[in-house]
XYZ file of C-alpha atoms in Angstrom:
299
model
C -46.323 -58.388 69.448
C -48.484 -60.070 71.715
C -50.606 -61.765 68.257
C -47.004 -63.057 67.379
C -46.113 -64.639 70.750
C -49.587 -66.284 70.578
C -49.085 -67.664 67.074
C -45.395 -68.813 68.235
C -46.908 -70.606 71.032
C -49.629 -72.148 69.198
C -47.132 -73.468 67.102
C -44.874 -75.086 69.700
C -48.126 -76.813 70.819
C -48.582 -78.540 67.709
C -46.902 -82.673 68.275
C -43.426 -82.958 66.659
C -45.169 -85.569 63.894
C -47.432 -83.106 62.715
C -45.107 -80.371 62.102
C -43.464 -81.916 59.641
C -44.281 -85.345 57.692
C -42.530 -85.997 54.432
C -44.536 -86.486 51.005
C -43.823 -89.502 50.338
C -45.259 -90.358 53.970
C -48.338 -88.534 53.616
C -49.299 -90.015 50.256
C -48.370 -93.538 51.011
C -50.693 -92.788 54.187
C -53.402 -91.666 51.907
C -52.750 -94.555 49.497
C -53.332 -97.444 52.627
C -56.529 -95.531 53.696
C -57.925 -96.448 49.860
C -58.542 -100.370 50.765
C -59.030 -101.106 47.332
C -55.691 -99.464 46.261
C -54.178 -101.485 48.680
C -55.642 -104.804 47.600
C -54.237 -104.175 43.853
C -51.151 -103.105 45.233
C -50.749 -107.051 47.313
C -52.581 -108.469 43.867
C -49.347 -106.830 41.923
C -46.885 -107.889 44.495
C -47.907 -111.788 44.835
C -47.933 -111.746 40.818
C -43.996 -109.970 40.709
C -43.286 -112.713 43.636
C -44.745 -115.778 41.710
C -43.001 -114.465 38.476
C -39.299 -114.588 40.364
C -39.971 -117.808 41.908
C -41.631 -119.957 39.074
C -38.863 -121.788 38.289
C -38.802 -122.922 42.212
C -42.438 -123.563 43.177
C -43.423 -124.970 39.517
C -43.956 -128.713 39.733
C -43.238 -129.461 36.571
C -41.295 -127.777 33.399
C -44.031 -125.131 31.357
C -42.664 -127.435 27.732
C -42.675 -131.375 29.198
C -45.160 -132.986 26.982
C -46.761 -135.708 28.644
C -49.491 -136.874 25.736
C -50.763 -139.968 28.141
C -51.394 -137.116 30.638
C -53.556 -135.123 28.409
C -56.965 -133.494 28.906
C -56.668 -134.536 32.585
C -59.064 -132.114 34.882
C -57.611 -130.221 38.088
C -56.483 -132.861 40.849
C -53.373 -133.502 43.493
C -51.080 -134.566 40.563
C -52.196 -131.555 38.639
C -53.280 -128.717 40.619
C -54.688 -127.000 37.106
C -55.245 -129.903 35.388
C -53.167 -130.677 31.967
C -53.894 -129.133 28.103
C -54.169 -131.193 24.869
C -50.370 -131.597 25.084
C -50.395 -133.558 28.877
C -48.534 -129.915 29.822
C -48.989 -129.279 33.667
C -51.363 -126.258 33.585
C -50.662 -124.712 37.204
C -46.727 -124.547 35.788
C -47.253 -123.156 32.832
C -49.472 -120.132 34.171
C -46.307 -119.674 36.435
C -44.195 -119.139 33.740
C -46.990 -117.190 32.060
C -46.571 -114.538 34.800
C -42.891 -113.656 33.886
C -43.666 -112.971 29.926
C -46.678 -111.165 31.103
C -45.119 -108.868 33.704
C -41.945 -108.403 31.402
C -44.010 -107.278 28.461
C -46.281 -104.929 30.395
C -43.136 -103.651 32.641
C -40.465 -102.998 29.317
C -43.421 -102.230 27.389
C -44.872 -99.062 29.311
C -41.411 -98.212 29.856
C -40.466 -97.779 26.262
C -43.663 -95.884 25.707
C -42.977 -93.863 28.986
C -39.170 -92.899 27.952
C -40.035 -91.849 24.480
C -43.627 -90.386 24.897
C -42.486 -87.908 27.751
C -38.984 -86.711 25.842
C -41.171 -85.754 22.562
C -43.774 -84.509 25.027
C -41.674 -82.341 26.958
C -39.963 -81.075 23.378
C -43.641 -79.902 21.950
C -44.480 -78.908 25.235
C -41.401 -76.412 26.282
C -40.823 -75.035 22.785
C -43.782 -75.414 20.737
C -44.454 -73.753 17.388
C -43.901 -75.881 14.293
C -42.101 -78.382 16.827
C -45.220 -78.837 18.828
C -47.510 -79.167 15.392
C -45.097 -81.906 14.129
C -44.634 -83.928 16.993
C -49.017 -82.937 17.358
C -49.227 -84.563 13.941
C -47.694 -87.751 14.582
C -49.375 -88.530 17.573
C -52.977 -87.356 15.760
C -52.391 -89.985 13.178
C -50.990 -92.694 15.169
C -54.264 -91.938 17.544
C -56.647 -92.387 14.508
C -55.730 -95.764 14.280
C -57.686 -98.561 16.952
C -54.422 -99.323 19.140
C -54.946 -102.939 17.918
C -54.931 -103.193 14.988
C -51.428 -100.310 14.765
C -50.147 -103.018 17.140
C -50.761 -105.612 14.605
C -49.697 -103.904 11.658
C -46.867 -103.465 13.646
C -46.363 -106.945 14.137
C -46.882 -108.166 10.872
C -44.121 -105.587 9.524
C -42.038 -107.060 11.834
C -43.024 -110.822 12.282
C -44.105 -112.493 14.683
C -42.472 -112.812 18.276
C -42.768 -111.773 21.732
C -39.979 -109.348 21.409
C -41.854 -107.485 18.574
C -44.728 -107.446 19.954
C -43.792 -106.117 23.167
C -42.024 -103.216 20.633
C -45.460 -102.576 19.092
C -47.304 -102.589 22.245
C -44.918 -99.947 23.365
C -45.708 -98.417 19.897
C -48.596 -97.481 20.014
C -48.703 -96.254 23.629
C -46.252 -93.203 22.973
C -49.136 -90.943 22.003
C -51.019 -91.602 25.128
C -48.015 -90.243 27.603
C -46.613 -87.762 24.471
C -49.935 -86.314 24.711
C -50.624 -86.519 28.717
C -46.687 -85.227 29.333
C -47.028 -82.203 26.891
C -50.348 -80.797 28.623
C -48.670 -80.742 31.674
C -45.415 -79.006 30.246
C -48.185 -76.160 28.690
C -49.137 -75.298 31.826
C -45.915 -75.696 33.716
C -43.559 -73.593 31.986
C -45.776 -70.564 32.425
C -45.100 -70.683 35.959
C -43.157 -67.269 37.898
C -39.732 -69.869 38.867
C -39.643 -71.157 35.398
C -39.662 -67.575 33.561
C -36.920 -66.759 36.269
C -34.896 -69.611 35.344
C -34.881 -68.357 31.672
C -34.512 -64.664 32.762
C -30.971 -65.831 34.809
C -29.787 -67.865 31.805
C -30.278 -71.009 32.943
C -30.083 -73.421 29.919
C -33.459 -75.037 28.664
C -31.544 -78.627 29.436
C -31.398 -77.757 32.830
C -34.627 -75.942 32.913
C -36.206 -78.992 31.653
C -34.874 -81.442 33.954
C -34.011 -79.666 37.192
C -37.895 -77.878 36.791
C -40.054 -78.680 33.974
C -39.851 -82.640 34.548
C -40.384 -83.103 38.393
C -42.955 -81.302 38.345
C -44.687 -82.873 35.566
C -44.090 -86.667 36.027
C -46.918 -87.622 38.338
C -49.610 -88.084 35.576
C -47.698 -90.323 34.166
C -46.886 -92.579 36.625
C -50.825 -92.988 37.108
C -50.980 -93.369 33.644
C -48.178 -95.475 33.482
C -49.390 -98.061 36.033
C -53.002 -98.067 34.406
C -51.177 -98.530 30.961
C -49.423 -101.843 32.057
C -52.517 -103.630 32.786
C -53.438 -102.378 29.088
C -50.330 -103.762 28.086
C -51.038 -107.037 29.253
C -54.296 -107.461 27.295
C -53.015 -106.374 24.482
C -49.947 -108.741 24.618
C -52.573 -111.481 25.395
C -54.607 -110.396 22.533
C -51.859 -110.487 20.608
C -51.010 -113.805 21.187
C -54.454 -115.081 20.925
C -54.073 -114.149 17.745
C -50.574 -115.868 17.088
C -48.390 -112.699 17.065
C -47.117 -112.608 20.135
C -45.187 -114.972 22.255
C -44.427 -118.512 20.028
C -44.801 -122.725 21.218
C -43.965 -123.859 23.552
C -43.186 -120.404 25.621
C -46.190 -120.448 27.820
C -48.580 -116.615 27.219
C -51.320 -116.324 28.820
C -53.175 -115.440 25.940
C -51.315 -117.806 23.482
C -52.710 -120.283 26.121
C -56.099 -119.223 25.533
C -55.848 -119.557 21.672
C -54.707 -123.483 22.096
C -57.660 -124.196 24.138
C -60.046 -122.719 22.840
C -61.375 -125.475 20.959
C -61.600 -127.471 23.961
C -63.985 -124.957 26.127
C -67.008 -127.580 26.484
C -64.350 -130.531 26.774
C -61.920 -129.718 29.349
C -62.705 -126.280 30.606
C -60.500 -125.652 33.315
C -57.193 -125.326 30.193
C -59.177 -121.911 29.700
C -60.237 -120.659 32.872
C -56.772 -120.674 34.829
C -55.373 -118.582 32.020
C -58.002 -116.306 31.647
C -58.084 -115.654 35.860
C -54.636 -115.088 35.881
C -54.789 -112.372 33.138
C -58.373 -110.866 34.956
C -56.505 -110.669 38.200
C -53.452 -109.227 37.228
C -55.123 -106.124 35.451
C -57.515 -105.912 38.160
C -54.433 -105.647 40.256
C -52.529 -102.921 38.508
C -56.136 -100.992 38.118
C -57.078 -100.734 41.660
C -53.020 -99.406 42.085
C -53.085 -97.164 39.798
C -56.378 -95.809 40.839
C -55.720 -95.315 43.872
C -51.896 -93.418 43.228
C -54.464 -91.140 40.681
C -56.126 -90.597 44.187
C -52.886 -89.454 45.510
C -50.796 -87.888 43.449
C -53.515 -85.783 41.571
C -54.408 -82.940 43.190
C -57.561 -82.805 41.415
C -58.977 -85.937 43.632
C -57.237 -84.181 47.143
C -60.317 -83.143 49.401
């Protein structure tokens, strides 16, 4: 009796704010103590904010074609300098941030949605589900994402809307494969062979148990995979699959000036900074939530 009464007042010593803090207020308080995570986090933010309020701050429309402006270098008039069409640069890298953001952000979510249900299905009841859904993920793995995503484009032709669709393609095996793993281990624990031993549906068991408590992988992998997105949209439209003239991608951008490198410089280097700093952006986030919310990387 008296250990209890010691261990009850030991207890009432401890402050009110350390008794009990919520999770989502002790990881975002490990998140801000990773400086890095925090800088890709206000990287991420200014690009969302500049994407909303391009239309506002731009100076100019991203499709005026100005030719007796062309080939102009970086000055008051143009804060970016102009391209081979006298477009204003600085506006159309604006504008690039919206198509960039939207394809990474639908993108990953496509490839999130569909890659955790077939996940989950192998996962939770396996057997010759689990080898066919296995399968299909082996194969579409054996291909370099690339050149599926191009394949996929050329079935489809050439646009920003399929290409976003084949970027979100070939990312299903990546979170199919990531989600099931965790839904191996998962459903072997003692509350989830209760569940079936009370009669609780498998619908229920998989959303009520299986799925809470196997999402935080992928939103690390999810955040990582949009700044993977974003290349390969850019690649993409370096290559003329992706977004068409006059919309303004950053790596459709990069394809028009390329010929101009040694002449006028600057029409590559905004583009390519823009597309360098927003992946850097969603990398340092998303390592530092892999920090967080695996327990793995917990001291």
């Amino acid at each position: 009796m008296a250990e209890l009464a010691q261990n009850t007042a030991d207890i009432s010593m401890i402050p009110a704010e350390e008794k009990l803090i919520s999770p989502w207020k002790e990881n975002w308080q490990s998140f801000y103590t990773n400086k890095l995570a925090v800088i890709g986090l206000g990287i991420v933010i200014f690009f969302i904010i500049i994407a909303i309020i391009a239309p506002w701050i731009a100076p100019y429309s991203y499709k005026d074609v100005v030719l007796v402006d062309r080939m102009q270098a970086p000055s008051s008039k143009h804060w970016f300098g102009t391209d081979d069409f006298g477009r204003d640069i600085f506006s159309r890298v604006l504008y690039g941030a919206r198509i960039s953001l939207w394809v990474g952000f639908f993108s990953v979510l496509g490839s999130v949605v569909v890659g955790t249900f077939l996940g989950i299905v192998a996962g939770y009841y396996g057997r010759w589900v689990d080898t066919i859904i296995s399968r299909i993920f082996d194969i579409m793995l054996a291909f370099p994402s690339i050149l599926l995503a191009i394949a996929v484009v050329s079935v489809l032709g050439p646009s920003l809307q399929n290409a976003l669709i084949a970027i979100a393609v070939i990312n299903i095996p990546n979170f199919g494969r990531l989600i099931r793993s965790k839904v191996l281990s998962v459903k072997q624990e003692e509350y989830i062979m209760a569940a079936r031993a009370v009669g609780m549906k498998d619908a229920r068991i998989l959303l009520r148990h299986i799925l809470p408590n196997s999402v935080s992988p992928v939103i690390v992998q999810a955040t990582l995979a949009i700044a993977t997105a974003i290349i390969e949209a850019a690649a993409l439209g370096f290559l003329g699959l992706g977004a068409q003239p006059p919309m303004p991608e950053w790596g459709k951008m990069l394809a028009d000036s390329r010929n101009y490198i040694t002449q006028a410089p600057w029409t590559l280097f905004f583009p390519g900074m823009a597309i360098m700093l927003t992946v850097l952006g969603f990398n340092l986030m998303g390592d530092g939530l892999r920090d967080v919310l695996d327990p793995k990387m917990k001291q």
